[in-house]
Short mmCIF file of C-alpha atoms and ligand atoms in Angstrom, two decimals:
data_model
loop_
_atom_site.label_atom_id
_atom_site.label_comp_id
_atom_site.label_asym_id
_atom_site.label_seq_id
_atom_site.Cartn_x
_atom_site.Cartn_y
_atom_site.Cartn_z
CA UNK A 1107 30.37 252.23 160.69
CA UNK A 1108 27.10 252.36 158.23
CA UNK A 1109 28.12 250.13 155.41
CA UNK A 1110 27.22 253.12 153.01
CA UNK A 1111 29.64 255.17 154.57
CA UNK A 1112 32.08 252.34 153.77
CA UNK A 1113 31.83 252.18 150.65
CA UNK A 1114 31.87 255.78 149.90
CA UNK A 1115 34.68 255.95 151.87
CA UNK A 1116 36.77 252.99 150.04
CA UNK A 1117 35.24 254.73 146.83
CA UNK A 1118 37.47 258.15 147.46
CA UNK A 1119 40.30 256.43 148.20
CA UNK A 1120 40.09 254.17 145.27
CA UNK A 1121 39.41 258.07 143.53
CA UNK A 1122 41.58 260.17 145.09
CA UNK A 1123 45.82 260.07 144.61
CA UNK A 1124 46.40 259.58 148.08
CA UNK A 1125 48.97 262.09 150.35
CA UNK A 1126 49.56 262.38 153.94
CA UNK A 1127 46.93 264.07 155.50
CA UNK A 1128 44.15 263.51 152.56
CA UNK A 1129 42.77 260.49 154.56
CA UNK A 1130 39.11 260.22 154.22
CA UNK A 1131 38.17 262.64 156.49
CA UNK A 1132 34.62 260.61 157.24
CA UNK A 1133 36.69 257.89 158.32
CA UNK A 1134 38.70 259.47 160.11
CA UNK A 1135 35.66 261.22 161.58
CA UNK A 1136 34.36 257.70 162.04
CA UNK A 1137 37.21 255.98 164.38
CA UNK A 1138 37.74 259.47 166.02
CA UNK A 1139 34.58 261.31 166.69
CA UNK A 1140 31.57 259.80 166.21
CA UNK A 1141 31.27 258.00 169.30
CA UNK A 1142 30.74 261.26 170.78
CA UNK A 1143 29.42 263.59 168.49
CA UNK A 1144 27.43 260.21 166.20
CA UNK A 1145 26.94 261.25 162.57
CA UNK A 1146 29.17 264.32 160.73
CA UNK A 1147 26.43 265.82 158.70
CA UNK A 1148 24.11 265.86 161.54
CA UNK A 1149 26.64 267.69 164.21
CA UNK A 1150 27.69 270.08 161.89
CA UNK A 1151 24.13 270.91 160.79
CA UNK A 1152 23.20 271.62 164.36
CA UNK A 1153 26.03 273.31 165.63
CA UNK A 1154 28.32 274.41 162.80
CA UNK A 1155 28.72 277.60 161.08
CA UNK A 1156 30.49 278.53 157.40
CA UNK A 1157 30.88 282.49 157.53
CA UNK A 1158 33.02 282.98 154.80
CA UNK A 1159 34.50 279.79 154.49
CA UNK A 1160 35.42 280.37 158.56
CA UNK A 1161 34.22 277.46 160.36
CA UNK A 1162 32.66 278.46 163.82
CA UNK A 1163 30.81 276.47 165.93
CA UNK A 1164 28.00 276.86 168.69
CA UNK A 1165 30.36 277.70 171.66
CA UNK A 1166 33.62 277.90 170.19
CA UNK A 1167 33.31 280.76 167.89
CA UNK A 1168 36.96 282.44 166.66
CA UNK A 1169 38.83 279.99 168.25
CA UNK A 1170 37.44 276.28 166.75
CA UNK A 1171 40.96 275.43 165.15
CA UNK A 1172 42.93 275.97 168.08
CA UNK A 1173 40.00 273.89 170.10
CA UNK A 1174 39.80 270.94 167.60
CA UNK A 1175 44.06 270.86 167.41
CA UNK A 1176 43.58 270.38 171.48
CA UNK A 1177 40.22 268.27 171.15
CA UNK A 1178 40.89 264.55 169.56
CA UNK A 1179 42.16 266.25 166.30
CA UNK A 1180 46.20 265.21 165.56
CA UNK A 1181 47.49 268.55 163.01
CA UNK A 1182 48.57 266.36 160.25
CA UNK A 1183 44.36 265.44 160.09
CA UNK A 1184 42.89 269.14 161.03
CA UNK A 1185 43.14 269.97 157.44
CA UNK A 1186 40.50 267.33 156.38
CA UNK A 1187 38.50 267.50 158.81
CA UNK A 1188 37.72 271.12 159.22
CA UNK A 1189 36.95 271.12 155.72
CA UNK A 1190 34.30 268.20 155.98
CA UNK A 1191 32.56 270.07 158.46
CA UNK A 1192 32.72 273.00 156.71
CA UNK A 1193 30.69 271.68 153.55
CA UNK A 1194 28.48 270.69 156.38
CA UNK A 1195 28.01 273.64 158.10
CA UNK A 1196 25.00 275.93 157.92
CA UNK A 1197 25.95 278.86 155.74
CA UNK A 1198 24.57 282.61 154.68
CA UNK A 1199 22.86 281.01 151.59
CA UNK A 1200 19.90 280.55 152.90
CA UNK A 1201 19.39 284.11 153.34
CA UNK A 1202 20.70 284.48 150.40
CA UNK A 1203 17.99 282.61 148.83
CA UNK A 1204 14.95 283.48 150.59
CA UNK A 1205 15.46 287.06 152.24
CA UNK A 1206 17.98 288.62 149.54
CA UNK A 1207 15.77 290.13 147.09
CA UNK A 1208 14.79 292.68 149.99
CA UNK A 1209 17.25 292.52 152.04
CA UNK A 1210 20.52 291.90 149.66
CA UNK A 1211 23.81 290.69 151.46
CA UNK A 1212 23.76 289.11 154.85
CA UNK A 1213 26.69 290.83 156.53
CA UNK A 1214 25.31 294.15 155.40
CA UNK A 1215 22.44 293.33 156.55
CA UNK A 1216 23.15 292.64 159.84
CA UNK A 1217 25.60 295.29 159.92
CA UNK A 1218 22.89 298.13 159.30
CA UNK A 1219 19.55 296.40 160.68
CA UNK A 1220 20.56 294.16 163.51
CA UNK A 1221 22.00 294.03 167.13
CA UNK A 1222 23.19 291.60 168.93
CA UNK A 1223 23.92 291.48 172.47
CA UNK A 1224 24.15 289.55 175.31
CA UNK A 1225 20.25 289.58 176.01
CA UNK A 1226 19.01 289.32 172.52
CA UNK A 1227 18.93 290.10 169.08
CA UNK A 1228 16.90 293.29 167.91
CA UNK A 1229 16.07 294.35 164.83
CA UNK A 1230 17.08 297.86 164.76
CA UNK A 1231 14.23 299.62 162.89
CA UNK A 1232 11.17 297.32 164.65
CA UNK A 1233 13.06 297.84 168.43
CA UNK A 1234 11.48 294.30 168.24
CA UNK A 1235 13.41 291.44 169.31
CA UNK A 1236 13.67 288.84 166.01
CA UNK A 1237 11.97 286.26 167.67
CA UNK A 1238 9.00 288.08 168.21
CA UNK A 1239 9.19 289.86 164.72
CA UNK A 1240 10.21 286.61 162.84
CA UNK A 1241 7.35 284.91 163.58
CA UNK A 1242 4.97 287.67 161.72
CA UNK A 1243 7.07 288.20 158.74
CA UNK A 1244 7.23 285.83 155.86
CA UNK A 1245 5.23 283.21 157.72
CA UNK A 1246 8.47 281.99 159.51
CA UNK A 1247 8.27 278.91 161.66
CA UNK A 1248 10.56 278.67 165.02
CA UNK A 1249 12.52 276.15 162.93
CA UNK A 1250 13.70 279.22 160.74
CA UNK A 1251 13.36 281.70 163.04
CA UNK A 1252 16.09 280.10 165.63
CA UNK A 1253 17.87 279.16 162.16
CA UNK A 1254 17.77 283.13 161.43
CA UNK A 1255 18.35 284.21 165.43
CA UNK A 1256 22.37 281.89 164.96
CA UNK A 1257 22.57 283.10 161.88
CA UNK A 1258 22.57 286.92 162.73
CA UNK A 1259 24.71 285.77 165.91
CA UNK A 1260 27.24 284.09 164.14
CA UNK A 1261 27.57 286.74 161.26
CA UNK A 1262 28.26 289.66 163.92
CA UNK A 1263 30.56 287.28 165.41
CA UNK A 1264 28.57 287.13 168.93
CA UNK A 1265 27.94 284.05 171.24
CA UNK A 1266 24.27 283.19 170.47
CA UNK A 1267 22.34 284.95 172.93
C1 HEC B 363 34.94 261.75 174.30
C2 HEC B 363 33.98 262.56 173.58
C3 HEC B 363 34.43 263.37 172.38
C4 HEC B 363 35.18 262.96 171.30
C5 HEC B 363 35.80 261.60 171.04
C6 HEC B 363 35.23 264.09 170.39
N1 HEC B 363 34.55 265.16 170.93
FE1 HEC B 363 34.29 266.96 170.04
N2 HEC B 363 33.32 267.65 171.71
C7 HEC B 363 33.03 266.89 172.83
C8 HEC B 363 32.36 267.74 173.81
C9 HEC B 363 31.88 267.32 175.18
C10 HEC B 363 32.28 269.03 173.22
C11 HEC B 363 31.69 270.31 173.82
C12 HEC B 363 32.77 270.94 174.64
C13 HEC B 363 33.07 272.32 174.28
O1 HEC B 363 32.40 272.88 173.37
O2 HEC B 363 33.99 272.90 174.87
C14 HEC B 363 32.88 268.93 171.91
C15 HEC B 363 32.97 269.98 171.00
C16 HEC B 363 33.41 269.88 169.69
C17 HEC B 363 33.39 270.94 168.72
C18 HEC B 363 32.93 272.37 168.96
C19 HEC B 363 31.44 272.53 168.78
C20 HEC B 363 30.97 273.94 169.08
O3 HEC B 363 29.76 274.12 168.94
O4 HEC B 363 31.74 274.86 169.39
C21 HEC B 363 33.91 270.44 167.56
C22 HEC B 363 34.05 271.15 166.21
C23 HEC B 363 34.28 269.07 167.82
N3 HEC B 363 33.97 268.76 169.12
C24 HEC B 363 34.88 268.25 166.90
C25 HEC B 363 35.35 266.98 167.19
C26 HEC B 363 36.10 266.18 166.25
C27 HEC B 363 36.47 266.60 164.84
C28 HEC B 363 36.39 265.00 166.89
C29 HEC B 363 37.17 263.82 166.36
C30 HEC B 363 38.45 264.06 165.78
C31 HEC B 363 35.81 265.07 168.23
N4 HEC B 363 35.20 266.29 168.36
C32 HEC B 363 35.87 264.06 169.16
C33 HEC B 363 33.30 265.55 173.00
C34 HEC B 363 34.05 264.75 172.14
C1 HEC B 364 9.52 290.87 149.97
C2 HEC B 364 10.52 291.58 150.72
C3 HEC B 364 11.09 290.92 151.96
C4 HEC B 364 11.60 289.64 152.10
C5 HEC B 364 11.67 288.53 151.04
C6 HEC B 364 12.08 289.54 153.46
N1 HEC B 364 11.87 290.71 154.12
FE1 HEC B 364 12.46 291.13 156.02
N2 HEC B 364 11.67 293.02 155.86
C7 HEC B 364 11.06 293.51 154.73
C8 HEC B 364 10.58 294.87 155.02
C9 HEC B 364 9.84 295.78 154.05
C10 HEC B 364 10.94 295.15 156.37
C11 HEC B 364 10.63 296.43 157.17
C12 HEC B 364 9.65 296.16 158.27
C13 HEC B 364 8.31 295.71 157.77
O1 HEC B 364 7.73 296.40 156.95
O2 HEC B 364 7.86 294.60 158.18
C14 HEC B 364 11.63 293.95 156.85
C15 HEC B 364 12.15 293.82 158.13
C16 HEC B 364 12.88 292.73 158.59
C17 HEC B 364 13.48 292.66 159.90
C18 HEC B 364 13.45 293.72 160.97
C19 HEC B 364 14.60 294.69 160.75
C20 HEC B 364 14.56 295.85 161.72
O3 HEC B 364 15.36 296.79 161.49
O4 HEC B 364 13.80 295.87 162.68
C21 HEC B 364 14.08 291.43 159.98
C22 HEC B 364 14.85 290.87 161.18
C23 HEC B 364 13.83 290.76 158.73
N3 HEC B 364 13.10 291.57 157.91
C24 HEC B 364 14.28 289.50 158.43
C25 HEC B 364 13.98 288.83 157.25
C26 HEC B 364 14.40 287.47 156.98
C27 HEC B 364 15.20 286.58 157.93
C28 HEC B 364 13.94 287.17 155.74
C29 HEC B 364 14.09 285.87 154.98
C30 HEC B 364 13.55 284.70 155.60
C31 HEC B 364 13.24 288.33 155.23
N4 HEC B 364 13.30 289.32 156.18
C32 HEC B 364 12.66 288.40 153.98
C33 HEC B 364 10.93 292.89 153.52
C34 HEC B 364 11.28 291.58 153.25
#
């Protein structure tokens, strides 16, 4: 375990009035899951999701709590956990930020302007699929634009094609 992550960790508990089940979810994520899946911040950025505070991740999409309770995850810890990851997770604010002031809300967004099915996602005006019209609007580099593509996946619920 990184020595930072130590001491941050002994920090919160030193911090926080202690209950069953408010175990420093890092260590916990440390002894548990990082053998596997190495550092928290890092999975979660790649492969996590916060739609409305619903944590959903690359494959497992409605069903991630009932995976994680059957995947290395005992109940009493779920709780801590999940929300770690979810203050990880990629989120809607990025749209938010940078695509808003045209565009307003995410959900509605995608909602009125986008579709997503199993062989892409097209943007319904354009007929153009996003990762050929990303790339001319806003000067969007693939980084974004495959940030954008599991974004509108994820917020009409959809595997990412
Ligand atoms: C022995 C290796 C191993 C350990 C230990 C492990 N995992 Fe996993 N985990 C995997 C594999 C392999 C997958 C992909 C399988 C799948 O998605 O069905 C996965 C998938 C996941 C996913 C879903 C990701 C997605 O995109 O849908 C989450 C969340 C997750 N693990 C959390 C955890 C947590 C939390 C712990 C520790 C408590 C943990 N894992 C421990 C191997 C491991
Ligand atoms: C300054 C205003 C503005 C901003 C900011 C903006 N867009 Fe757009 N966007 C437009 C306009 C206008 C269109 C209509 C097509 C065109 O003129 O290019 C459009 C079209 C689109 C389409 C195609 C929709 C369809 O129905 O085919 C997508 C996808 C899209 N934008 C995504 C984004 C994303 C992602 C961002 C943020 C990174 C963003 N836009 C930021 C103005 C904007």
């Amino acid at each position: 375990m990184p020595v930072y992550r130590l001491s941050i960790a002994i920090l919160l508990l030193a911090l926080i009035p202690l209950e069953t089940g408010a175990r420093d979810a890092w260590a916990i994520w440390d002894s548990r899951c990082e053998e596997c899946h190495g550092d928290p911040a890092r999975f979660a950025g790649k492969y996590l999701w916060n739609i409305d505070g619903q944590l959903q991740g690359h494959h497992h999409i409605d069903n991630l709590g009932l995976f994680m309770r059957n995947h290395y995850v005992p109940d009493h810890e779920i709780e801590a956990i999940h929300d770690m990851l979810l203050a990880e997770a990629n989120s809607p604010q990025r749209f938010e930020a940078e695509c808003g002031e045209c565009h307003g809300a995410v959900n509605e967004f995608v909602e009125q302007s986008i579709w997503v099915r199993g062989s892409g996602i097209t943007g319904m005006e354009s007929g153009m699929d996003v990762s050929e019209f990303l790339p001319t609007h806003r000067e969007l580099q693939p980084g974004d634009v495959s940030f954008y593509r599991k974004l509108f996946a994820r917020v009409a619920g959809k595997p990412i094609p």
